[in-house]
Short mmCIF file of N, CA, C and O in Angstrom, two decimals:
data_model
loop_
_atom_site.label_atom_id
_atom_site.label_comp_id
_atom_site.label_asym_id
_atom_site.label_seq_id
_atom_site.Cartn_x
_atom_site.Cartn_y
_atom_site.Cartn_z
N MET A 1 -36.86 54.71 -5.36
CA MET A 1 -37.23 53.40 -4.91
C MET A 1 -36.42 53.10 -3.65
O MET A 1 -35.21 53.26 -3.61
N LYS A 2 -37.09 52.64 -2.64
CA LYS A 2 -36.46 52.36 -1.36
C LYS A 2 -36.09 50.89 -1.29
O LYS A 2 -36.89 50.02 -1.61
N HIS A 3 -34.80 50.61 -0.88
CA HIS A 3 -34.34 49.22 -0.72
C HIS A 3 -34.54 48.79 0.72
O HIS A 3 -34.22 49.53 1.65
N THR A 4 -35.06 47.61 0.87
CA THR A 4 -35.21 47.08 2.23
C THR A 4 -34.27 45.92 2.40
O THR A 4 -34.08 45.10 1.50
N LYS A 5 -33.63 45.88 3.55
CA LYS A 5 -32.72 44.79 3.86
C LYS A 5 -33.50 43.71 4.57
O LYS A 5 -34.31 43.99 5.44
N THR A 6 -33.22 42.53 4.19
CA THR A 6 -33.89 41.42 4.87
C THR A 6 -33.13 41.09 6.14
O THR A 6 -31.90 41.19 6.19
N PRO A 7 -33.79 40.66 7.15
CA PRO A 7 -33.11 40.30 8.39
C PRO A 7 -32.26 39.04 8.23
O PRO A 7 -31.43 38.74 9.06
N TYR A 8 -32.43 38.35 7.13
CA TYR A 8 -31.70 37.11 6.92
C TYR A 8 -30.32 37.31 6.30
O TYR A 8 -29.50 36.41 6.29
N PHE A 9 -30.05 38.51 5.80
CA PHE A 9 -28.77 38.76 5.15
C PHE A 9 -27.61 38.55 6.12
O PHE A 9 -26.61 37.91 5.80
N GLY A 10 -27.72 39.09 7.32
CA GLY A 10 -26.67 38.94 8.33
C GLY A 10 -26.47 37.49 8.71
O GLY A 10 -25.35 37.02 8.86
N LEU A 11 -27.55 36.77 8.84
CA LEU A 11 -27.48 35.34 9.18
C LEU A 11 -26.82 34.56 8.05
O LEU A 11 -25.96 33.71 8.30
N LEU A 12 -27.18 34.88 6.82
CA LEU A 12 -26.60 34.22 5.67
C LEU A 12 -25.10 34.51 5.57
O LEU A 12 -24.29 33.61 5.34
N LEU A 13 -24.72 35.75 5.79
CA LEU A 13 -23.31 36.14 5.75
C LEU A 13 -22.53 35.42 6.85
O LEU A 13 -21.44 34.90 6.61
N THR A 14 -23.06 35.37 8.03
CA THR A 14 -22.40 34.68 9.15
C THR A 14 -22.21 33.20 8.85
O THR A 14 -21.14 32.64 9.08
N ALA A 15 -23.23 32.55 8.31
CA ALA A 15 -23.13 31.13 7.98
C ALA A 15 -22.06 30.90 6.91
O ALA A 15 -21.27 29.96 7.01
N PHE A 16 -22.03 31.75 5.91
CA PHE A 16 -21.03 31.62 4.84
C PHE A 16 -19.63 31.75 5.40
O PHE A 16 -18.73 30.97 5.09
N LEU A 17 -19.39 32.77 6.24
CA LEU A 17 -18.07 32.97 6.82
C LEU A 17 -17.66 31.81 7.72
O LEU A 17 -16.51 31.39 7.73
N PHE A 18 -18.61 31.26 8.48
CA PHE A 18 -18.31 30.13 9.34
C PHE A 18 -17.90 28.91 8.52
O PHE A 18 -16.89 28.27 8.81
N ILE A 19 -18.64 28.61 7.48
CA ILE A 19 -18.32 27.46 6.63
C ILE A 19 -16.97 27.66 5.95
O ILE A 19 -16.14 26.76 5.91
N PHE A 20 -16.72 28.84 5.45
CA PHE A 20 -15.44 29.13 4.79
C PHE A 20 -14.28 28.99 5.76
O PHE A 20 -13.27 28.38 5.46
N SER A 21 -14.42 29.53 6.96
CA SER A 21 -13.30 29.51 7.92
C SER A 21 -13.03 28.10 8.42
O SER A 21 -11.89 27.72 8.60
N THR A 22 -14.04 27.28 8.64
CA THR A 22 -13.78 25.92 9.13
C THR A 22 -13.15 25.07 8.04
O THR A 22 -12.29 24.25 8.33
N ASN A 23 -13.50 25.28 6.80
CA ASN A 23 -12.88 24.53 5.71
C ASN A 23 -11.46 24.99 5.46
O ASN A 23 -10.57 24.20 5.16
N ALA A 24 -11.22 26.27 5.59
CA ALA A 24 -9.89 26.81 5.31
C ALA A 24 -8.86 26.35 6.34
O ALA A 24 -7.70 26.18 6.03
N PHE A 25 -9.30 26.14 7.58
CA PHE A 25 -8.36 25.78 8.63
C PHE A 25 -8.47 24.32 9.06
O PHE A 25 -7.79 23.91 9.99
N ALA A 26 -9.29 23.55 8.40
CA ALA A 26 -9.42 22.14 8.74
C ALA A 26 -8.11 21.43 8.46
O ALA A 26 -7.44 21.70 7.47
N GLN A 27 -7.74 20.54 9.35
CA GLN A 27 -6.52 19.78 9.19
C GLN A 27 -6.88 18.33 8.95
O GLN A 27 -7.69 17.76 9.67
N SER A 28 -6.26 17.74 7.96
CA SER A 28 -6.49 16.33 7.72
C SER A 28 -5.21 15.57 8.03
O SER A 28 -4.12 16.13 8.04
N SER A 29 -5.36 14.31 8.31
CA SER A 29 -4.20 13.49 8.64
C SER A 29 -3.35 13.23 7.41
O SER A 29 -3.85 13.14 6.30
N LYS A 30 -2.04 13.12 7.64
CA LYS A 30 -1.08 12.86 6.59
C LYS A 30 -0.13 11.78 7.09
O LYS A 30 0.18 11.73 8.27
N THR A 31 0.33 10.92 6.20
CA THR A 31 1.29 9.89 6.56
C THR A 31 2.66 10.27 6.04
O THR A 31 2.82 10.55 4.86
N ILE A 32 3.65 10.29 6.95
CA ILE A 32 5.03 10.59 6.61
C ILE A 32 5.84 9.32 6.78
O ILE A 32 5.80 8.69 7.84
N LYS A 33 6.58 8.93 5.74
CA LYS A 33 7.47 7.77 5.79
C LYS A 33 8.88 8.27 5.99
O LYS A 33 9.31 9.20 5.30
N GLY A 34 9.61 7.66 6.94
CA GLY A 34 10.98 8.08 7.13
C GLY A 34 11.61 7.49 8.37
O GLY A 34 11.09 6.55 8.98
N GLU A 35 12.73 8.08 8.77
CA GLU A 35 13.54 7.60 9.89
C GLU A 35 13.23 8.39 11.16
O GLU A 35 13.20 9.62 11.15
N VAL A 36 13.04 7.66 12.26
CA VAL A 36 12.82 8.29 13.56
C VAL A 36 14.15 8.89 14.03
O VAL A 36 15.17 8.21 14.06
N LEU A 37 14.11 10.17 14.39
CA LEU A 37 15.30 10.90 14.80
C LEU A 37 15.27 11.25 16.28
O LEU A 37 14.22 11.50 16.85
N ASP A 38 16.45 11.32 16.84
CA ASP A 38 16.69 11.99 18.11
C ASP A 38 17.05 13.42 17.68
O ASP A 38 18.09 13.65 17.07
N MET A 39 16.16 14.36 17.92
CA MET A 39 16.36 15.72 17.39
C MET A 39 17.59 16.41 17.98
O MET A 39 18.21 17.22 17.30
N SER A 40 17.95 16.10 19.21
CA SER A 40 19.12 16.75 19.81
C SER A 40 20.38 16.46 19.01
O SER A 40 21.13 17.36 18.66
N CYS A 41 20.64 15.18 18.73
CA CYS A 41 21.84 14.81 17.97
C CYS A 41 21.71 15.17 16.49
O CYS A 41 22.70 15.54 15.86
N TYR A 42 20.49 15.10 15.96
CA TYR A 42 20.31 15.44 14.55
C TYR A 42 20.59 16.92 14.31
O TYR A 42 21.30 17.29 13.37
N VAL A 43 20.07 17.78 15.16
CA VAL A 43 20.22 19.22 14.96
C VAL A 43 21.67 19.66 15.19
O VAL A 43 22.19 20.48 14.45
N THR A 44 22.31 19.09 16.21
CA THR A 44 23.66 19.55 16.54
C THR A 44 24.76 18.85 15.77
O THR A 44 25.83 19.40 15.56
N GLN A 45 24.50 17.57 15.33
CA GLN A 45 25.56 16.79 14.70
C GLN A 45 25.14 16.11 13.39
O GLN A 45 25.91 15.34 12.83
N GLU A 46 23.90 16.35 12.97
CA GLU A 46 23.33 15.70 11.79
C GLU A 46 23.37 14.17 11.90
O GLU A 46 23.50 13.47 10.90
N ALA A 47 23.27 13.65 13.12
CA ALA A 47 23.36 12.21 13.36
C ALA A 47 22.10 11.49 12.90
O ALA A 47 20.99 11.85 13.30
N THR A 48 22.28 10.49 12.03
CA THR A 48 21.18 9.65 11.55
C THR A 48 21.70 8.24 11.35
O THR A 48 22.90 7.98 11.44
N GLY A 49 20.80 7.33 11.04
CA GLY A 49 21.16 5.99 10.62
C GLY A 49 21.44 5.01 11.74
O GLY A 49 21.47 5.35 12.91
N GLN A 50 21.65 3.76 11.30
CA GLN A 50 21.85 2.65 12.23
C GLN A 50 23.10 2.82 13.10
O GLN A 50 23.14 2.34 14.23
N GLY A 51 24.12 3.51 12.62
CA GLY A 51 25.32 3.75 13.41
C GLY A 51 25.06 4.63 14.61
O GLY A 51 25.86 4.66 15.55
N HIS A 52 23.96 5.34 14.60
CA HIS A 52 23.60 6.24 15.69
C HIS A 52 22.44 5.68 16.52
O HIS A 52 21.99 6.33 17.47
N LYS A 53 21.97 4.50 16.20
CA LYS A 53 20.76 3.95 16.82
C LYS A 53 20.84 3.89 18.34
O LYS A 53 19.92 4.33 19.03
N LYS A 54 21.93 3.35 18.88
CA LYS A 54 22.04 3.18 20.33
C LYS A 54 21.98 4.52 21.05
O LYS A 54 21.26 4.68 22.04
N CYS A 55 22.72 5.50 20.55
CA CYS A 55 22.72 6.83 21.14
C CYS A 55 21.35 7.49 21.01
O CYS A 55 20.82 8.07 21.96
N ALA A 56 20.77 7.38 19.82
CA ALA A 56 19.46 8.00 19.57
C ALA A 56 18.40 7.42 20.49
O ALA A 56 17.58 8.15 21.06
N GLN A 57 18.42 6.08 20.66
CA GLN A 57 17.42 5.46 21.52
C GLN A 57 17.61 5.90 22.97
O GLN A 57 16.64 6.17 23.68
N ALA A 58 18.86 6.02 23.41
CA ALA A 58 19.13 6.48 24.78
C ALA A 58 18.61 7.91 24.98
O ALA A 58 18.02 8.22 26.02
N CYS A 59 18.81 8.76 23.99
CA CYS A 59 18.33 10.14 24.08
C CYS A 59 16.80 10.19 24.13
O CYS A 59 16.22 10.93 24.93
N LEU A 60 16.15 9.42 23.27
CA LEU A 60 14.69 9.41 23.26
C LEU A 60 14.14 8.84 24.56
O LEU A 60 13.13 9.33 25.09
N ASP A 61 14.81 7.82 25.09
CA ASP A 61 14.37 7.23 26.36
C ASP A 61 14.49 8.22 27.52
O ASP A 61 13.76 8.11 28.50
N LYS A 62 15.42 9.18 27.42
CA LYS A 62 15.57 10.22 28.44
C LYS A 62 14.53 11.32 28.30
O LYS A 62 14.46 12.22 29.12
N GLY A 63 13.78 11.27 27.21
CA GLY A 63 12.74 12.29 27.01
C GLY A 63 13.14 13.43 26.10
O GLY A 63 12.41 14.42 25.99
N LEU A 64 14.30 13.31 25.44
CA LEU A 64 14.69 14.35 24.50
C LEU A 64 13.74 14.31 23.29
O LEU A 64 13.11 13.29 23.02
N PRO A 65 13.62 15.40 22.56
CA PRO A 65 12.63 15.48 21.47
C PRO A 65 12.90 14.50 20.33
O PRO A 65 14.05 14.24 19.97
N ALA A 66 11.81 13.98 19.79
CA ALA A 66 11.86 13.06 18.66
C ALA A 66 11.42 13.77 17.40
O ALA A 66 10.66 14.74 17.43
N GLY A 67 11.88 13.25 16.27
CA GLY A 67 11.47 13.78 14.98
C GLY A 67 11.44 12.67 13.96
O GLY A 67 11.75 11.51 14.26
N ILE A 68 11.05 13.02 12.76
CA ILE A 68 11.09 12.08 11.65
C ILE A 68 11.68 12.79 10.45
O ILE A 68 11.30 13.92 10.13
N LEU A 69 12.66 12.13 9.83
CA LEU A 69 13.26 12.61 8.59
C LEU A 69 12.51 11.93 7.46
O LEU A 69 12.68 10.74 7.21
N GLY A 70 11.63 12.67 6.82
CA GLY A 70 10.80 12.12 5.76
C GLY A 70 11.59 11.76 4.52
O GLY A 70 12.69 12.29 4.29
N GLU A 71 11.05 10.85 3.74
CA GLU A 71 11.70 10.44 2.48
C GLU A 71 11.90 11.62 1.55
O GLU A 71 12.77 11.59 0.69
N ASP A 72 11.10 12.68 1.73
CA ASP A 72 11.22 13.87 0.89
C ASP A 72 12.27 14.85 1.41
O ASP A 72 12.46 15.93 0.85
N GLY A 73 12.97 14.49 2.51
CA GLY A 73 14.01 15.34 3.06
C GLY A 73 13.54 16.31 4.12
O GLY A 73 14.36 16.98 4.76
N ASN A 74 12.24 16.43 4.32
CA ASN A 74 11.71 17.32 5.35
C ASN A 74 11.80 16.65 6.72
O ASN A 74 11.63 15.44 6.84
N VAL A 75 12.06 17.46 7.73
CA VAL A 75 12.12 16.98 9.10
C VAL A 75 10.92 17.53 9.86
O VAL A 75 10.61 18.72 9.75
N TYR A 76 10.26 16.67 10.62
CA TYR A 76 9.11 17.05 11.42
C TYR A 76 9.39 16.72 12.87
O TYR A 76 9.86 15.62 13.19
N LEU A 77 9.10 17.64 13.77
CA LEU A 77 9.13 17.39 15.19
C LEU A 77 7.92 16.53 15.52
O LEU A 77 6.80 16.86 15.11
N LEU A 78 8.11 15.42 16.21
CA LEU A 78 6.99 14.56 16.57
C LEU A 78 6.40 15.04 17.89
O LEU A 78 7.13 15.28 18.86
N VAL A 79 5.09 15.17 17.92
CA VAL A 79 4.37 15.69 19.08
C VAL A 79 3.33 14.67 19.50
O VAL A 79 2.62 14.11 18.66
N GLU A 80 3.23 14.45 20.81
CA GLU A 80 2.25 13.50 21.33
C GLU A 80 0.84 14.06 21.21
O GLU A 80 0.58 15.21 21.57
N ASP A 81 -0.07 13.23 20.70
CA ASP A 81 -1.50 13.54 20.71
C ASP A 81 -2.01 13.00 22.04
O ASP A 81 -1.95 11.80 22.30
N HIS A 82 -2.50 13.88 22.91
CA HIS A 82 -2.90 13.46 24.25
C HIS A 82 -3.97 12.38 24.24
O HIS A 82 -4.07 11.61 25.19
N SER A 83 -4.74 12.29 23.17
CA SER A 83 -5.76 11.25 23.09
C SER A 83 -5.24 9.97 22.44
O SER A 83 -5.97 9.00 22.30
N ALA A 84 -3.96 9.96 22.02
CA ALA A 84 -3.34 8.77 21.41
C ALA A 84 -1.90 8.64 21.88
O ALA A 84 -0.98 8.49 21.07
N ALA A 85 -1.68 8.73 23.19
CA ALA A 85 -0.33 8.74 23.75
C ALA A 85 0.43 7.46 23.43
O ALA A 85 1.66 7.49 23.27
N ASP A 86 -0.25 6.34 23.30
CA ASP A 86 0.42 5.08 23.00
C ASP A 86 1.12 5.11 21.65
O ASP A 86 2.18 4.50 21.48
N ALA A 87 0.56 5.82 20.69
CA ALA A 87 1.18 5.92 19.37
C ALA A 87 2.52 6.65 19.46
O ALA A 87 3.50 6.25 18.84
N TYR A 88 2.58 7.71 20.26
CA TYR A 88 3.84 8.44 20.43
C TYR A 88 4.87 7.56 21.14
O TYR A 88 6.03 7.51 20.75
N LYS A 89 4.43 6.85 22.18
CA LYS A 89 5.34 5.94 22.89
C LYS A 89 5.88 4.87 21.95
O LYS A 89 7.04 4.48 22.05
N GLU A 90 5.05 4.42 21.02
CA GLU A 90 5.47 3.41 20.04
C GLU A 90 6.54 3.96 19.11
O GLU A 90 7.55 3.33 18.86
N VAL A 91 6.35 5.17 18.61
CA VAL A 91 7.30 5.71 17.64
C VAL A 91 8.65 6.00 18.28
O VAL A 91 9.68 5.76 17.66
N ILE A 92 8.68 6.45 19.54
CA ILE A 92 9.98 6.76 20.14
C ILE A 92 10.74 5.49 20.55
O ILE A 92 11.91 5.57 20.89
N ALA A 93 10.10 4.36 20.46
CA ALA A 93 10.78 3.08 20.72
C ALA A 93 11.53 2.57 19.49
O ALA A 93 12.13 1.51 19.53
N HIS A 94 11.49 3.34 18.40
CA HIS A 94 12.07 2.89 17.12
C HIS A 94 13.09 3.90 16.58
O HIS A 94 13.09 4.20 15.37
N ALA A 95 14.00 4.35 17.43
CA ALA A 95 15.03 5.30 17.01
C ALA A 95 15.84 4.74 15.85
O ALA A 95 16.18 3.56 15.84
N ALA A 96 16.09 5.56 14.85
CA ALA A 96 16.91 5.24 13.68
C ALA A 96 16.29 4.17 12.79
O ALA A 96 16.95 3.65 11.89
N GLU A 97 15.03 3.85 13.01
CA GLU A 97 14.34 2.86 12.17
C GLU A 97 13.38 3.56 11.21
O GLU A 97 12.96 4.69 11.44
N LYS A 98 13.04 2.85 10.14
CA LYS A 98 12.07 3.36 9.17
C LYS A 98 10.66 3.06 9.66
O LYS A 98 10.36 1.92 10.05
N VAL A 99 9.83 4.08 9.66
CA VAL A 99 8.45 3.95 10.10
C VAL A 99 7.55 4.78 9.19
O VAL A 99 8.03 5.58 8.38
N GLU A 100 6.26 4.57 9.36
CA GLU A 100 5.25 5.46 8.77
C GLU A 100 4.49 6.05 9.94
O GLU A 100 3.98 5.31 10.79
N VAL A 101 4.42 7.36 10.01
CA VAL A 101 3.70 8.04 11.08
C VAL A 101 2.56 8.83 10.46
O VAL A 101 2.77 9.61 9.53
N THR A 102 1.37 8.60 10.97
CA THR A 102 0.19 9.31 10.50
C THR A 102 -0.25 10.29 11.58
O THR A 102 -0.29 9.93 12.76
N GLY A 103 -0.55 11.51 11.16
CA GLY A 103 -1.02 12.51 12.10
C GLY A 103 -1.25 13.83 11.40
O GLY A 103 -1.13 13.94 10.18
N LYS A 104 -1.57 14.81 12.18
CA LYS A 104 -1.83 16.14 11.64
C LYS A 104 -0.52 16.92 11.55
O LYS A 104 0.23 17.00 12.52
N VAL A 105 -0.25 17.51 10.40
CA VAL A 105 0.93 18.34 10.19
C VAL A 105 0.58 19.77 10.59
O VAL A 105 -0.43 20.31 10.17
N ILE A 106 1.44 20.35 11.41
CA ILE A 106 1.27 21.73 11.84
C ILE A 106 2.57 22.47 11.55
O ILE A 106 3.64 22.02 11.92
N ASP A 107 2.47 23.59 10.84
CA ASP A 107 3.63 24.44 10.57
C ASP A 107 3.40 25.73 11.33
O ASP A 107 2.58 26.55 10.95
N LYS A 108 4.11 25.88 12.44
CA LYS A 108 3.90 27.05 13.30
C LYS A 108 5.21 27.81 13.45
O LYS A 108 6.18 27.28 13.98
N ASN A 109 5.22 29.03 12.96
CA ASN A 109 6.39 29.90 13.04
C ASN A 109 7.64 29.22 12.51
O ASN A 109 8.73 29.34 13.07
N GLY A 110 7.50 28.47 11.43
CA GLY A 110 8.64 27.84 10.78
C GLY A 110 8.99 26.46 11.30
O GLY A 110 9.89 25.81 10.77
N VAL A 111 8.30 25.97 12.33
CA VAL A 111 8.57 24.64 12.87
C VAL A 111 7.51 23.68 12.34
O VAL A 111 6.32 23.87 12.61
N LYS A 112 7.96 22.67 11.59
CA LYS A 112 7.04 21.66 11.09
C LYS A 112 6.92 20.57 12.14
O LYS A 112 7.92 20.02 12.60
N SER A 113 5.69 20.28 12.52
CA SER A 113 5.43 19.25 13.52
C SER A 113 4.40 18.26 12.99
O SER A 113 3.59 18.59 12.13
N LEU A 114 4.46 17.05 13.54
CA LEU A 114 3.49 16.02 13.20
C LEU A 114 2.92 15.49 14.50
O LEU A 114 3.67 14.94 15.33
N VAL A 115 1.63 15.69 14.72
CA VAL A 115 0.96 15.19 15.91
C VAL A 115 0.66 13.72 15.67
O VAL A 115 -0.16 13.37 14.82
N VAL A 116 1.35 12.85 16.40
CA VAL A 116 1.33 11.40 16.14
C VAL A 116 -0.01 10.78 16.52
O VAL A 116 -0.43 10.85 17.67
N GLU A 117 -0.66 10.17 15.52
CA GLU A 117 -1.91 9.46 15.74
C GLU A 117 -1.75 7.95 15.58
O GLU A 117 -2.42 7.18 16.26
N LYS A 118 -0.86 7.56 14.66
CA LYS A 118 -0.70 6.15 14.33
C LYS A 118 0.71 5.91 13.81
O LYS A 118 1.27 6.75 13.13
N VAL A 119 1.27 4.73 14.15
CA VAL A 119 2.63 4.38 13.72
C VAL A 119 2.62 2.99 13.14
O VAL A 119 2.01 2.07 13.67
N THR A 120 3.33 2.83 12.01
CA THR A 120 3.55 1.53 11.40
C THR A 120 5.05 1.36 11.21
O THR A 120 5.68 2.21 10.57
N VAL A 121 5.62 0.29 11.79
CA VAL A 121 7.05 0.05 11.67
C VAL A 121 7.31 -0.65 10.35
O VAL A 121 6.63 -1.60 10.00
N LYS A 122 8.31 -0.15 9.60
CA LYS A 122 8.61 -0.67 8.27
C LYS A 122 9.88 -1.51 8.25
O LYS A 122 10.54 -1.64 7.26
N GLY A 123 10.28 -2.08 9.39
CA GLY A 123 11.54 -2.80 9.47
C GLY A 123 11.47 -4.20 9.06
O GLY A 123 12.16 -4.88 8.47
#
């Protein structure tokens, strides 16, 4: 008995792989609650809290990297979303303050980052 392949098999396989790959790599927004960090002082001196606020704000105002120390103890590098730059500008104006930052979490080569989409100040 001879088997015939349908021309639709390849199309069906391609569609299945496309749907699987887009779902597997889709990123959804996540909200992280925590303290806005000046990453330079945090990484080198573990500087956090209101006692470091003035220094942290000065560092962020100079353009040094910002982060958030989540309530779960994880630290995320904050990254500007080019289509929501105002949200990033808002978060870096709140050094050493408690905020909620919503955005896409990206873990690339061991660096956890949060692409800032929305900020809510919890002060």
